[in-house]
């Protein structure tokens, strides 16, 4: 446990990753899940940059934006179709139509 | 640097460049452009296999002016060439087989975007097969995830959107963990090239430093890629994703995209960590247990299904469990069996999905077993293709499934002890379960009273469909009868793989 | 010659055969009544017999449907009431437990990692040494990062710009109001999208227009500056493109779609992204091809420090900037109006 | 400089926890926006200005903007934002 304190950047990135992951799991609302996702992604980029990644990668931030945009597009279409943001409710309605 | 060694570079860049071209073409022209590009890639893959036999050992191709640890690099060997050929063939026949459904289901002005997705999936697959750089693997893994989500949601019906959302949620968690593993790997070794990383890891394990983070890296990479390739406990998104969208998307998703991730995992085990490192990190036993559980439970769930495409989706969960079980053996022969199953299953599963597309089209787009009764008479080509696919999945001799099960048994017997018993038991149980649900489906397709057979109106699925079904069935027979050259190629490929 | 026993019929073997003959194997419930139906198929069925059987089967199907609907209702009710809370509470506890354990494991991993900024970290090895020292001579770019992204590891960046392109295509598949559907249904959808637009958005808000009038030129200037000086100072394709995209979105918000449609429609989006990506792929495959086969690619590096130095990096930056700007703008307009 | 780094990291963690605790979508979105702005400042402290510009323009700008448009499309924001109560 020695250098957990001088590695405090990475420790904080991991805690942020955990919080994002918990938000993703606990909330049933689609928008909250997407916010949880982008928090997990920015935590990983913080971890990446804290490692002194010489390339100063700016590309992954673009990947996370495009993924967020795709998820938001799916949410808009789902809302138009099922009129709710609750993912469990949506799956229940989809399954009932299927039966 | 002979000219033919530029083939892998061309196989990645050609679909990538033509994707932006297809996005501005209209429906018909886009279809022609996509088919010609994928055919070209298949021909290049075949040429590469022929040259590779003469060449004998793997070579690296510098992407740019700077040698290995600084610039990017791709590496081609016998195993990569054979896998690339198999992937390209399956992609070509999946797209050809599902052409009618693409025109029927997807709105006209979005069809060219659908073909853009197919081309970019081909480019990403080739890049993952040939890459020798960890971060390039992540980038093209991301391209495949978004392409797969677009392929699922191409039909924009209610159910496909739910399936696409669940697919994205699970896969993003998977690629997040994978990137976390890569970052740790970069921090421990300072390199991004697979061969350099292995030298550093051997040095690390010699000095015994950073052992706990190293095991953590192997675990993160395995879980990340396991989630993305529908390993057993993370397979909940599979039935919706594979069964709701067009037959081509299901074929591409189930046989190509999950296989690309598994091939990347095998490359990580061989070229980044080294098999010895992975074995003494006890990851192998976990994979064996999950694979075995997946194989049995996947088949049991498949029996319960009333919708034919969900049944095939569950059967592909079982087959992926098979592959992970073979990887879990951790020996050379286990890996050979896993790679052969990877190719045989890719061909067989796309054959099944394309044939089911034809059968459902013949029985009025309904997928329940009751409405599919006698569909084989309405669409004889699809019926014959389905029978070949089903028998190969069961493991009838002279078909690829039989050789797969033979290779598994051989790998298990070589290992001996409790693992042999588990693998052989799982082989027996799941073969019997496969026989039940595939047999039942084949019986349903052909079971119709005589006078009803006469009045069935024939359904013509077009020449492309027939060519695709015939080609995939021939490939299944070829793998069944002439399996030795392919197995020899895989073994020699594995020698020069690490 | 063995004499057949007189009670042979009821000994176990023929009884087994008879049992099998009656189709003893257990098939799923749908199959069983079909099998029994097949066995009497040999007798010629009269027409009304067949009709009666069909009606009977239809009724049977209806029963199954109702039974399942009732099942869902009950499951749904149970889901709403006490059961749901139980499951959700259990699920929440399990989720939190799993996350805490994942974080704990990762934190122990982090504690064993090389310390932040230590000199003998494995990262400061010969790879980063060469990037820093020889970066300027080899790529001609003063800003090592831009040189690195577009020359040393150009293949990753090629992949990443295609990630953006594919995300734009995917959002287009999902959200675009296609102009080829049936006109009546389409016009209702377009009307709804348009109406929704005006309802919440005050069209010509004087304050926004005045501020945008001042800000947009500055943002665009800054974006173009960042784009063109990618290889000299901090910046480059992605940053410049993102800033220009943000500027375009601000301009759209202030002056509405009529103003932006003068210069930016779906056709310009397609043309710009095709030209930029095609140029990018061609330029990079040329340099890969020359690099791999050790040919001299003949692209001069120019004198470091002035705009037109460092070979292709400036033009690649512009191409990537165009792709990023168009995609950001496309995301916004597809979400807002479903069309450019 | 070290202190600023630590303060920003604590600010981001507090933002992350508060996002998952707030009921209202709009508030959680604004908190998320401020968090990515703080992230942009951290990139500067970690000596990667390119990432800072991209994160500011893309992370704080376009992502949050898209989420606002999604909320608007989903009528989650009522006409009079006074009550701010949204359908969960």
mmCIF file of C-alpha atoms in Angstrom, chain A residues 8-9 12-13 15-16 19-20 23 27-29 31-32 34-35 38-39 42-43 45-47 49-50 55-62 64-65 68-69 72-73 75-76 79-80 83-86, chain D residues 1-2 5-6 9-10 12-13 15-17 19-25 28-29 32 35 39 42-43 45-46 48 50-51 54-55 58-59 62-63 66-67 69-71 73-76 87-88:
data_model
loop_
_atom_site.group_PDB
_atom_site.id
_atom_site.type_symbol
_atom_site.label_atom_id
_atom_site.label_comp_id
_atom_site.label_asym_id
_atom_site.label_seq_id
_atom_site.Cartn_x
_atom_site.Cartn_y
_atom_site.Cartn_z
ATOM 1 C CA UNK A 8 -2.881 9.599 -6.006
ATOM 2 C CA UNK A 9 -3.786 10.553 -9.573
ATOM 3 C CA UNK A 12 -8.524 8.943 -7.938
ATOM 4 C CA UNK A 13 -9.018 7.775 -11.541
ATOM 5 C CA UNK A 15 -12.337 5.639 -7.731
ATOM 6 C CA UNK A 16 -13.974 7.710 -10.492
ATOM 7 C CA UNK A 19 -18.383 5.566 -9.248
ATOM 8 C CA UNK A 20 -19.164 5.615 -12.971
ATOM 9 C CA UNK A 23 -23.989 4.763 -11.548
ATOM 10 C CA UNK A 27 -29.758 3.666 -12.248
ATOM 11 C CA UNK A 28 -32.511 2.420 -14.532
ATOM 12 C CA UNK A 29 -32.836 5.718 -16.372
ATOM 13 C CA UNK A 31 -29.618 9.176 -19.461
ATOM 14 C CA UNK A 32 -28.059 8.372 -16.070
ATOM 15 C CA UNK A 34 -24.989 7.282 -20.398
ATOM 16 C CA UNK A 35 -23.570 9.817 -17.927
ATOM 17 C CA UNK A 38 -18.829 8.905 -20.086
ATOM 18 C CA UNK A 39 -17.595 9.151 -16.491
ATOM 19 C CA UNK A 42 -13.002 10.013 -18.753
ATOM 20 C CA UNK A 43 -11.698 8.079 -15.709
ATOM 21 C CA UNK A 45 -8.340 8.682 -19.974
ATOM 22 C CA UNK A 46 -7.297 10.321 -16.679
ATOM 23 C CA UNK A 47 -5.606 7.030 -15.786
ATOM 24 C CA UNK A 49 -2.722 10.525 -19.017
ATOM 25 C CA UNK A 50 -1.612 10.123 -15.401
ATOM 26 C CA UNK A 55 1.608 10.740 -26.882
ATOM 27 C CA UNK A 56 -0.823 12.980 -24.990
ATOM 28 C CA UNK A 57 -3.470 10.920 -26.730
ATOM 29 C CA UNK A 58 -6.363 13.116 -27.691
ATOM 30 C CA UNK A 59 -7.982 10.507 -29.828
ATOM 31 C CA UNK A 60 -9.798 8.429 -27.163
ATOM 32 C CA UNK A 61 -11.847 11.433 -26.082
ATOM 33 C CA UNK A 62 -13.246 11.445 -29.612
ATOM 34 C CA UNK A 64 -16.065 8.351 -26.125
ATOM 35 C CA UNK A 65 -18.006 11.255 -27.684
ATOM 36 C CA UNK A 68 -22.150 8.752 -26.256
ATOM 37 C CA UNK A 69 -23.796 10.280 -29.333
ATOM 38 C CA UNK A 72 -28.213 9.136 -27.058
ATOM 39 C CA UNK A 73 -29.573 8.506 -30.560
ATOM 40 C CA UNK A 75 -32.378 6.674 -26.341
ATOM 41 C CA UNK A 76 -34.295 9.193 -28.492
ATOM 42 C CA UNK A 79 -38.383 7.140 -26.184
ATOM 43 C CA UNK A 80 -40.316 7.795 -29.415
ATOM 44 C CA UNK A 83 -42.455 6.673 -24.257
ATOM 45 C CA UNK A 84 -40.267 5.873 -21.242
ATOM 46 C CA UNK A 85 -36.619 6.129 -20.263
ATOM 47 C CA UNK A 86 -36.676 3.216 -17.822
ATOM 48 C CA UNK D 1 0.310 23.518 -8.228
ATOM 49 C CA UNK D 2 0.101 20.215 -6.372
ATOM 50 C CA UNK D 5 -4.313 19.268 -8.645
ATOM 51 C CA UNK D 6 -5.651 17.624 -5.500
ATOM 52 C CA UNK D 9 -9.521 15.769 -8.256
ATOM 53 C CA UNK D 10 -11.633 16.057 -5.090
ATOM 54 C CA UNK D 12 -14.415 15.726 -9.727
ATOM 55 C CA UNK D 13 -15.079 12.940 -7.226
ATOM 56 C CA UNK D 15 -19.320 15.826 -8.829
ATOM 57 C CA UNK D 16 -19.368 12.147 -9.750
ATOM 58 C CA UNK D 17 -21.076 11.121 -6.513
ATOM 59 C CA UNK D 19 -24.509 13.138 -10.274
ATOM 60 C CA UNK D 20 -25.651 9.687 -9.248
ATOM 61 C CA UNK D 21 -27.512 11.013 -6.208
ATOM 62 C CA UNK D 22 -29.551 13.808 -7.799
ATOM 63 C CA UNK D 23 -33.030 12.857 -8.915
ATOM 64 C CA UNK D 24 -33.456 15.566 -11.538
ATOM 65 C CA UNK D 25 -31.958 14.864 -14.983
ATOM 66 C CA UNK D 28 -27.235 15.942 -13.015
ATOM 67 C CA UNK D 29 -26.422 17.047 -16.558
ATOM 68 C CA UNK D 32 -21.614 16.487 -15.399
ATOM 69 C CA UNK D 35 -17.031 17.935 -14.095
ATOM 70 C CA UNK D 39 -11.215 17.549 -16.217
ATOM 71 C CA UNK D 42 -6.514 18.743 -15.039
ATOM 72 C CA UNK D 43 -5.251 17.860 -18.492
ATOM 73 C CA UNK D 45 -1.775 20.278 -15.160
ATOM 74 C CA UNK D 46 -0.721 16.956 -16.648
ATOM 75 C CA UNK D 48 -1.086 17.738 -22.362
ATOM 76 C CA UNK D 50 -3.970 19.164 -26.892
ATOM 77 C CA UNK D 51 -6.109 16.937 -24.726
ATOM 78 C CA UNK D 54 -10.262 18.706 -27.154
ATOM 79 C CA UNK D 55 -11.798 17.872 -23.783
ATOM 80 C CA UNK D 58 -15.770 18.187 -27.165
ATOM 81 C CA UNK D 59 -16.280 16.756 -23.703
ATOM 82 C CA UNK D 62 -20.683 18.828 -27.635
ATOM 83 C CA UNK D 63 -21.476 15.913 -25.322
ATOM 84 C CA UNK D 66 -26.242 16.539 -27.245
ATOM 85 C CA UNK D 67 -27.628 15.505 -23.883
ATOM 86 C CA UNK D 69 -31.010 18.246 -27.034
ATOM 87 C CA UNK D 70 -31.957 14.699 -26.086
ATOM 88 C CA UNK D 71 -33.664 15.926 -22.929
ATOM 89 C CA UNK D 73 -36.534 15.933 -27.521
ATOM 90 C CA UNK D 74 -37.798 13.732 -24.722
ATOM 91 C CA UNK D 75 -39.901 16.601 -23.334
ATOM 92 C CA UNK D 76 -38.118 15.949 -20.055
ATOM 93 C CA UNK D 87 -40.508 11.931 -15.272
ATOM 94 C CA UNK D 88 -38.126 9.433 -13.780
#
